[in-house]
mmCIF file with all atom_site columns, C-alpha atoms in Angstrom:
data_model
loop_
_atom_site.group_PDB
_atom_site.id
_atom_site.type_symbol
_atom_site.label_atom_id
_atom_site.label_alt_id
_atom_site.label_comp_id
_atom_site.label_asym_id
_atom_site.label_entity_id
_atom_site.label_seq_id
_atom_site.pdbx_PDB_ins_code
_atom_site.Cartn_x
_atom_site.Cartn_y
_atom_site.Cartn_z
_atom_site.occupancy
_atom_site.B_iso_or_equiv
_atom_site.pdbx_formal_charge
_atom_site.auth_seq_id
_atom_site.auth_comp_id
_atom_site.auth_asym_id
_atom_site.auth_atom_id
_atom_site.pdbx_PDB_model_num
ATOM 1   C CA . UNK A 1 1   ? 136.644 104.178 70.712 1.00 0.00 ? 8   UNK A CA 1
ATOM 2   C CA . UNK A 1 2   ? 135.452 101.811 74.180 1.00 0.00 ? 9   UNK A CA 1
ATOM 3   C CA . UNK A 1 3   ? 135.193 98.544  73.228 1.00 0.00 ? 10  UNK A CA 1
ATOM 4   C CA . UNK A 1 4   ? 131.963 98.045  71.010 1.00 0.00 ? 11  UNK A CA 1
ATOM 5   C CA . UNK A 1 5   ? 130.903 94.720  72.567 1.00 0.00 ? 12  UNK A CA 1
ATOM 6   C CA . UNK A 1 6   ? 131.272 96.507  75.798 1.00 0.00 ? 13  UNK A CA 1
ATOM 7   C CA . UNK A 1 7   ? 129.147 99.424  75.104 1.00 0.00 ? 14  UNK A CA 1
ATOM 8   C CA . UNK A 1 8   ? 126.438 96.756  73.532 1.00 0.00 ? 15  UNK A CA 1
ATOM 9   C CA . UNK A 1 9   ? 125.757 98.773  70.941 1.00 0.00 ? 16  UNK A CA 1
ATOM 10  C CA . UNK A 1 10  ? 127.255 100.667 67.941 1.00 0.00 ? 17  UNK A CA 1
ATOM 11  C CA . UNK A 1 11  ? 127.971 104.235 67.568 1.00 0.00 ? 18  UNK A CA 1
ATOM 12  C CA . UNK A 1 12  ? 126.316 106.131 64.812 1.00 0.00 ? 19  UNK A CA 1
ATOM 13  C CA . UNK A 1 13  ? 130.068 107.007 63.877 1.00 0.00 ? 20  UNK A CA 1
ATOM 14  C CA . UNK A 1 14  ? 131.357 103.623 64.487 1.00 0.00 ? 21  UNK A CA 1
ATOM 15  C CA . UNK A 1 15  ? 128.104 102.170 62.003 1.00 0.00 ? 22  UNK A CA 1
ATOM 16  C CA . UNK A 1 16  ? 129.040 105.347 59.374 1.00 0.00 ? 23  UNK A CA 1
ATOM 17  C CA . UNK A 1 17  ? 132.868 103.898 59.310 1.00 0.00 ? 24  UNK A CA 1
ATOM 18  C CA . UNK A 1 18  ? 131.496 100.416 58.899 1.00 0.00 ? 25  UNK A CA 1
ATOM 19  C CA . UNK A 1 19  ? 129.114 100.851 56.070 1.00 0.00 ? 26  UNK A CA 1
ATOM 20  C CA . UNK A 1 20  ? 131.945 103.342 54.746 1.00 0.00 ? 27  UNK A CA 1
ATOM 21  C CA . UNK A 1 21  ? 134.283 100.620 54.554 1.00 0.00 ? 28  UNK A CA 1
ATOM 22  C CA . UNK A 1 22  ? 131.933 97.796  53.232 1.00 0.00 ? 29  UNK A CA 1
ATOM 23  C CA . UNK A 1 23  ? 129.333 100.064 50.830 1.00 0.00 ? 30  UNK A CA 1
ATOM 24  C CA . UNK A 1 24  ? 131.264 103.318 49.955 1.00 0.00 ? 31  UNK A CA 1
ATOM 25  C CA . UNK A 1 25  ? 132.340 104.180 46.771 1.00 0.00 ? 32  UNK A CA 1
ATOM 26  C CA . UNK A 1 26  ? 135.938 103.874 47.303 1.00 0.00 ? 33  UNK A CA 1
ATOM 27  C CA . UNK A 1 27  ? 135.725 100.143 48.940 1.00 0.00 ? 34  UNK A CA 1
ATOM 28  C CA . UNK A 1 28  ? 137.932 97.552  48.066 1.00 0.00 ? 35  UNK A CA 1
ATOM 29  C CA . UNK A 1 29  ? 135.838 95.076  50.508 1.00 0.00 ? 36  UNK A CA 1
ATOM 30  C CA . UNK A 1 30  ? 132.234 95.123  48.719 1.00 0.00 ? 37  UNK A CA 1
ATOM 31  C CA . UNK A 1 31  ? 132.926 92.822  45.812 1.00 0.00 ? 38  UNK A CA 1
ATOM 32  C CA . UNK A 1 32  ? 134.967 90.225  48.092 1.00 0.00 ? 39  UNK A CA 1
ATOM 33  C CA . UNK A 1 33  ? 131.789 90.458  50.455 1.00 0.00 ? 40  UNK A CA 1
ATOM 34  C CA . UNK A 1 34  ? 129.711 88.969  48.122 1.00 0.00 ? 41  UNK A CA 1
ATOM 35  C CA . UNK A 1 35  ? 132.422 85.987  47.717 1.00 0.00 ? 42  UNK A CA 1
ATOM 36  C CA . UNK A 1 36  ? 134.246 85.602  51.636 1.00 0.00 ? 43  UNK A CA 1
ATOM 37  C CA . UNK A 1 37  ? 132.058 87.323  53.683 1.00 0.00 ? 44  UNK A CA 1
ATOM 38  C CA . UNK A 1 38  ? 133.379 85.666  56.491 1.00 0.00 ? 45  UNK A CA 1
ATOM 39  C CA . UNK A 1 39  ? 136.968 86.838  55.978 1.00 0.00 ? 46  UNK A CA 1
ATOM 40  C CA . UNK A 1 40  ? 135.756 90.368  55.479 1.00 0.00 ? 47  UNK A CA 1
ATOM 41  C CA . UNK A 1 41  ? 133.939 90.569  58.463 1.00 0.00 ? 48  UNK A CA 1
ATOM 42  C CA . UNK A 1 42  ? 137.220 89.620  60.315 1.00 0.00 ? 49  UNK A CA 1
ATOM 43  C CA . UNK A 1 43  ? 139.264 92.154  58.165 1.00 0.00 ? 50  UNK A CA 1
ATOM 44  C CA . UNK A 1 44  ? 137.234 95.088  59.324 1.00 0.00 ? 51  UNK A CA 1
ATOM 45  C CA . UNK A 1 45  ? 137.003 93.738  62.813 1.00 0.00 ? 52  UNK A CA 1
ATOM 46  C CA . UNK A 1 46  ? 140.555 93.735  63.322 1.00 0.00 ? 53  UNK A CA 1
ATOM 47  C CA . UNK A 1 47  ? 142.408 96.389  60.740 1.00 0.00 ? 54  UNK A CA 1
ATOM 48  C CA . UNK A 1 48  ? 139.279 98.788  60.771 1.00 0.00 ? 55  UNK A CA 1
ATOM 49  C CA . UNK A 1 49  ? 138.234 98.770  64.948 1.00 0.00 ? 56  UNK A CA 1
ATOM 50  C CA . UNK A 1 50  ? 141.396 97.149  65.812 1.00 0.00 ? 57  UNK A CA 1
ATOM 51  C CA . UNK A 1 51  ? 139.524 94.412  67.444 1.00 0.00 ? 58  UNK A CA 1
ATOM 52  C CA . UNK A 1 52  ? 137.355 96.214  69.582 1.00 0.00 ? 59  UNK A CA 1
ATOM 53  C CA . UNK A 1 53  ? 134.869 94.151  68.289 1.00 0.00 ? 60  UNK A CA 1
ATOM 54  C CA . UNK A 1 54  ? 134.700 90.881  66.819 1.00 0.00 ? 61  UNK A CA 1
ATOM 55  C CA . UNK A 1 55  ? 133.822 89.565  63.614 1.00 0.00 ? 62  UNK A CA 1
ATOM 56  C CA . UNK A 1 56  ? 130.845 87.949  64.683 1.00 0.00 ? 63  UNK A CA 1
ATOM 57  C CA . UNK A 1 57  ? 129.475 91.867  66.341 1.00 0.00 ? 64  UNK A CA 1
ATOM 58  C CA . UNK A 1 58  ? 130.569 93.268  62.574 1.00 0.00 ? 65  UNK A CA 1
ATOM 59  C CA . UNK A 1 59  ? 128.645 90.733  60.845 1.00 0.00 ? 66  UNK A CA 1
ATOM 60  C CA . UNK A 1 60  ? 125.796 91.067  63.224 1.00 0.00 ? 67  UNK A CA 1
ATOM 61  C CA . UNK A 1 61  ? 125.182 94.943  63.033 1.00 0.00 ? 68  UNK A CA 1
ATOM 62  C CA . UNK A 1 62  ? 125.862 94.294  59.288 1.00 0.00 ? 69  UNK A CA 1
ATOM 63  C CA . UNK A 1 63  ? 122.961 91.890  58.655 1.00 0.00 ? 70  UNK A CA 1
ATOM 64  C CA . UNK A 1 64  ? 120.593 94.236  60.697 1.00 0.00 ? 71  UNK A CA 1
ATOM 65  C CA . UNK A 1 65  ? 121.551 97.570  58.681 1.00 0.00 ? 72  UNK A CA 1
ATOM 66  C CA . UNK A 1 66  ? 120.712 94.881  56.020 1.00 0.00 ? 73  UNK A CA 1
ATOM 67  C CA . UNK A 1 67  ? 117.649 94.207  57.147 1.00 0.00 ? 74  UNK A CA 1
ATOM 68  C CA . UNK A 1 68  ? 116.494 98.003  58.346 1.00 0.00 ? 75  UNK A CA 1
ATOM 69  C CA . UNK A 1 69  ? 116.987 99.246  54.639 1.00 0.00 ? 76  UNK A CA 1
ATOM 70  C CA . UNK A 1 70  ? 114.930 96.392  53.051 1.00 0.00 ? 77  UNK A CA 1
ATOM 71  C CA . UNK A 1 71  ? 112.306 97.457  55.289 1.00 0.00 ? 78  UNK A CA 1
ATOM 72  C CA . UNK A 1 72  ? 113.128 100.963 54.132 1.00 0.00 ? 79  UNK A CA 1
ATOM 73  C CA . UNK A 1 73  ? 113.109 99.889  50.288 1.00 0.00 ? 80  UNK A CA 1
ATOM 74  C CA . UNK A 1 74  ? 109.201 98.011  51.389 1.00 0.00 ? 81  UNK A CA 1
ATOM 75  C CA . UNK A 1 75  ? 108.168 101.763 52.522 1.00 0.00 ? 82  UNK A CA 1
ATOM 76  C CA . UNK A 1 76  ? 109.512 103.541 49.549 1.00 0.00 ? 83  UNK A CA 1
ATOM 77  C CA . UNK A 1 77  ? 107.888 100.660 47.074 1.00 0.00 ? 84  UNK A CA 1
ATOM 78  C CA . UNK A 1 78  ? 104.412 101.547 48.720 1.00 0.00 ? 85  UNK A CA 1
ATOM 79  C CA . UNK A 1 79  ? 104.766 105.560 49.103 1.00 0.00 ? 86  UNK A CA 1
ATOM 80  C CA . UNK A 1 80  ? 107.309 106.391 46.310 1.00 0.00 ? 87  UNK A CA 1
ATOM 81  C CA . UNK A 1 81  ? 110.240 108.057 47.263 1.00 0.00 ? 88  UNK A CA 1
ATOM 82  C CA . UNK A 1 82  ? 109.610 111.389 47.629 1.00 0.00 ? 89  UNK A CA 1
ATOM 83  C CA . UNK A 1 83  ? 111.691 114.133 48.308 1.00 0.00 ? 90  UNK A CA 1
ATOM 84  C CA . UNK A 1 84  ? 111.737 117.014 50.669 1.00 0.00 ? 91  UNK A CA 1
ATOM 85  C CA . UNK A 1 85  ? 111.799 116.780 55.088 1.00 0.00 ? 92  UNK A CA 1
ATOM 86  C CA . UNK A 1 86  ? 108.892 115.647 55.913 1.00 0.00 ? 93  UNK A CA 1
ATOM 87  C CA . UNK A 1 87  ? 108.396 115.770 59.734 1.00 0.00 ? 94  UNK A CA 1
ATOM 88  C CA . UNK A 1 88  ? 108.660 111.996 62.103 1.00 0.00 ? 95  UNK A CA 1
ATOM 89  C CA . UNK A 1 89  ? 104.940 111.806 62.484 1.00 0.00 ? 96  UNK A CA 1
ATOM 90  C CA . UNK A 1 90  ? 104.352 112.044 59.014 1.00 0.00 ? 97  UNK A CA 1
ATOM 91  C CA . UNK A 1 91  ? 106.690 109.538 58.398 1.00 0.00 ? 98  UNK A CA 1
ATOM 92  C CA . UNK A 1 92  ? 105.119 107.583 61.454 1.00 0.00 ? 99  UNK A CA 1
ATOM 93  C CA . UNK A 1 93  ? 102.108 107.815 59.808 1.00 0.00 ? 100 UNK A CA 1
ATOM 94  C CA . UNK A 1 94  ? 102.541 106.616 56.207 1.00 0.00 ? 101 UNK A CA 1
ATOM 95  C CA . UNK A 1 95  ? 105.100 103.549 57.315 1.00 0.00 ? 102 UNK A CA 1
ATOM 96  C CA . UNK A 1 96  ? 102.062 102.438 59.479 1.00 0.00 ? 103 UNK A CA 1
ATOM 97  C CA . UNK A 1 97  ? 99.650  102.850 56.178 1.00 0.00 ? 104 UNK A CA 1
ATOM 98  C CA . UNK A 1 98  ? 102.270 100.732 54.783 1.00 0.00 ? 105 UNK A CA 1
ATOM 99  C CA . UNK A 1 99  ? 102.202 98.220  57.631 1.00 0.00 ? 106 UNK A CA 1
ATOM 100 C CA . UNK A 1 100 ? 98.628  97.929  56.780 1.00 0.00 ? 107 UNK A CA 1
ATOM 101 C CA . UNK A 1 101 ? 98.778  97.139  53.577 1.00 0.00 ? 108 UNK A CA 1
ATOM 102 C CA . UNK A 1 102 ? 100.727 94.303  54.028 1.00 0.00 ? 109 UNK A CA 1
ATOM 103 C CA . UNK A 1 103 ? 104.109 95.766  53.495 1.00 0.00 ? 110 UNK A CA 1
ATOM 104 C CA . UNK A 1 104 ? 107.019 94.399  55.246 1.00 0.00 ? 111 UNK A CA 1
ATOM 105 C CA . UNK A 1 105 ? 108.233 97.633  57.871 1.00 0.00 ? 112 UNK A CA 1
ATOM 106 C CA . UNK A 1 106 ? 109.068 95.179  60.475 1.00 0.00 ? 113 UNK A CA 1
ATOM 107 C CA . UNK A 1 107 ? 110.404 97.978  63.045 1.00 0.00 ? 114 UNK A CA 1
ATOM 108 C CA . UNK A 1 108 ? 110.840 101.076 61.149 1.00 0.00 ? 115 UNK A CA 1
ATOM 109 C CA . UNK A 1 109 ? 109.942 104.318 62.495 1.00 0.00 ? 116 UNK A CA 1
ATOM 110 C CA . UNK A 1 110 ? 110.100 107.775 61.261 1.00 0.00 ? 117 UNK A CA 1
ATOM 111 C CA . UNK A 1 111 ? 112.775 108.616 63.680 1.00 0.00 ? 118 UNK A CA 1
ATOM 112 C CA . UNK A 1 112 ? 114.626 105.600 62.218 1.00 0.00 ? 119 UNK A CA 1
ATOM 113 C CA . UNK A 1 113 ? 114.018 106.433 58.569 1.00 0.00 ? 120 UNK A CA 1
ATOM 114 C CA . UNK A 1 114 ? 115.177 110.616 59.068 1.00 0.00 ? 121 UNK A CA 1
ATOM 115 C CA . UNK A 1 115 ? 117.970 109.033 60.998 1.00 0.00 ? 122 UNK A CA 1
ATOM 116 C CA . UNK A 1 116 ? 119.126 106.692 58.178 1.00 0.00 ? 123 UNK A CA 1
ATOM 117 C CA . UNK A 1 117 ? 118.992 109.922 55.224 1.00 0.00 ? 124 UNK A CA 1
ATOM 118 C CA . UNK A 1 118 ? 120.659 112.305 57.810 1.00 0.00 ? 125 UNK A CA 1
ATOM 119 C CA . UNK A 1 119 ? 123.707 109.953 58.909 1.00 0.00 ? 126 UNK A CA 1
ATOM 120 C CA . UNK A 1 120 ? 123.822 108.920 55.032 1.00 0.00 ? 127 UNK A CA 1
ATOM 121 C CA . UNK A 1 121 ? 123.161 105.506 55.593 1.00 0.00 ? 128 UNK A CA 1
ATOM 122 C CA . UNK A 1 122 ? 120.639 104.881 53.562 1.00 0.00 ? 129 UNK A CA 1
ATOM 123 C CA . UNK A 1 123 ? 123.116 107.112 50.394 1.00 0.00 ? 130 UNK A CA 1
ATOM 124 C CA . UNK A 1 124 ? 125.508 104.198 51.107 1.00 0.00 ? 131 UNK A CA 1
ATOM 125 C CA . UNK A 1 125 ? 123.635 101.277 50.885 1.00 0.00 ? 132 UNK A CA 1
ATOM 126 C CA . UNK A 1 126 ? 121.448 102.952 48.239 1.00 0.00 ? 133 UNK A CA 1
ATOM 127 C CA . UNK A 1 127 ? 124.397 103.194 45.911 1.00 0.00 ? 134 UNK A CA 1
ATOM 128 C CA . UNK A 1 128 ? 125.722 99.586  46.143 1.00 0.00 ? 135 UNK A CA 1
ATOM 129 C CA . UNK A 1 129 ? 122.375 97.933  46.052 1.00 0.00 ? 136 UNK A CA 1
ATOM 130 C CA . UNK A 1 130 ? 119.232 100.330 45.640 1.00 0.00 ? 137 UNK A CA 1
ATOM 131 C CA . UNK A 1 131 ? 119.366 99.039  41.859 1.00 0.00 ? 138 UNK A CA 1
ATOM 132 C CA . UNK A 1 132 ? 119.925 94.980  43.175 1.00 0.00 ? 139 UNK A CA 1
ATOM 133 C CA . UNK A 1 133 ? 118.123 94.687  46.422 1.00 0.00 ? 140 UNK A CA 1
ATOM 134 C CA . UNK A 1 134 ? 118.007 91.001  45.660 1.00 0.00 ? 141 UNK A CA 1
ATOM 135 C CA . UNK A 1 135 ? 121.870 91.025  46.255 1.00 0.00 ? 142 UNK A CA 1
ATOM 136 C CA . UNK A 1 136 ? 121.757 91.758  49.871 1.00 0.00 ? 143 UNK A CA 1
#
């Protein structure tokens, strides 16, 4: 793993292992993020990417993956959450309709969305807070 702030930006693999640690179902970190955030974000730094990053870079990516899947849960308010693969332009498509309608997308794409249910993102987050967006 190259240094993260050096590469100035994360990995998919590096952002899987980081919402692993914080959001997955075998986390010991996800209840003491609610209380020290701070203190977890230096944990991970250093014992998860043996400082390779900093705590400030963890909490950073953190907040936006925060801030990409409330734009996701905006979407999924206005279109439902439907199943099945539906192709990037489609997706393109109803997130703008969305946009339109006064829904809060902010930068989402349909690239962005696929990516986030492929990579299991979205799984992860889903399961910790789908039920309690209000707690991110």
């Amino acid at each position: 793993m190259a240094k993260l702030e050096d590469q100035g930006n994360w990995s998919d693999e590096d952002t899987k292992l980081l919402l692993e640690t914080l959001l997955g179902s075998d986390s010991q970190l996800y209840e003491k993020l609610m209380v020290n955030a701070k203190n977890v974000y230096k944990k991970v730094a250093s014992t998860v990417f043996d400082d390779h990053c900093s705590p400030e870079s963890v909490r950073g990516h953190y907040e936006q993956l925060q801030k990409v899947f409330s734009y996701i849960l905006n979407f999924e308010l206005m279109t439902g959450n439907g199943g099945g693969d539906p192709d990037v332009d489609k997706l393109d498509d109803k997130i703008e309709n969305a946009w339109t309608a006064g829904k809060d997308v902010g930068t989402l794409s349909g690239g962005m969305l696929k990516k986030w249910y492929v990579e299991g993102w979205y799984r992860l987050f889903n399961e910790q807070l789908g039920e309690h967006p209000g707690l991110m």
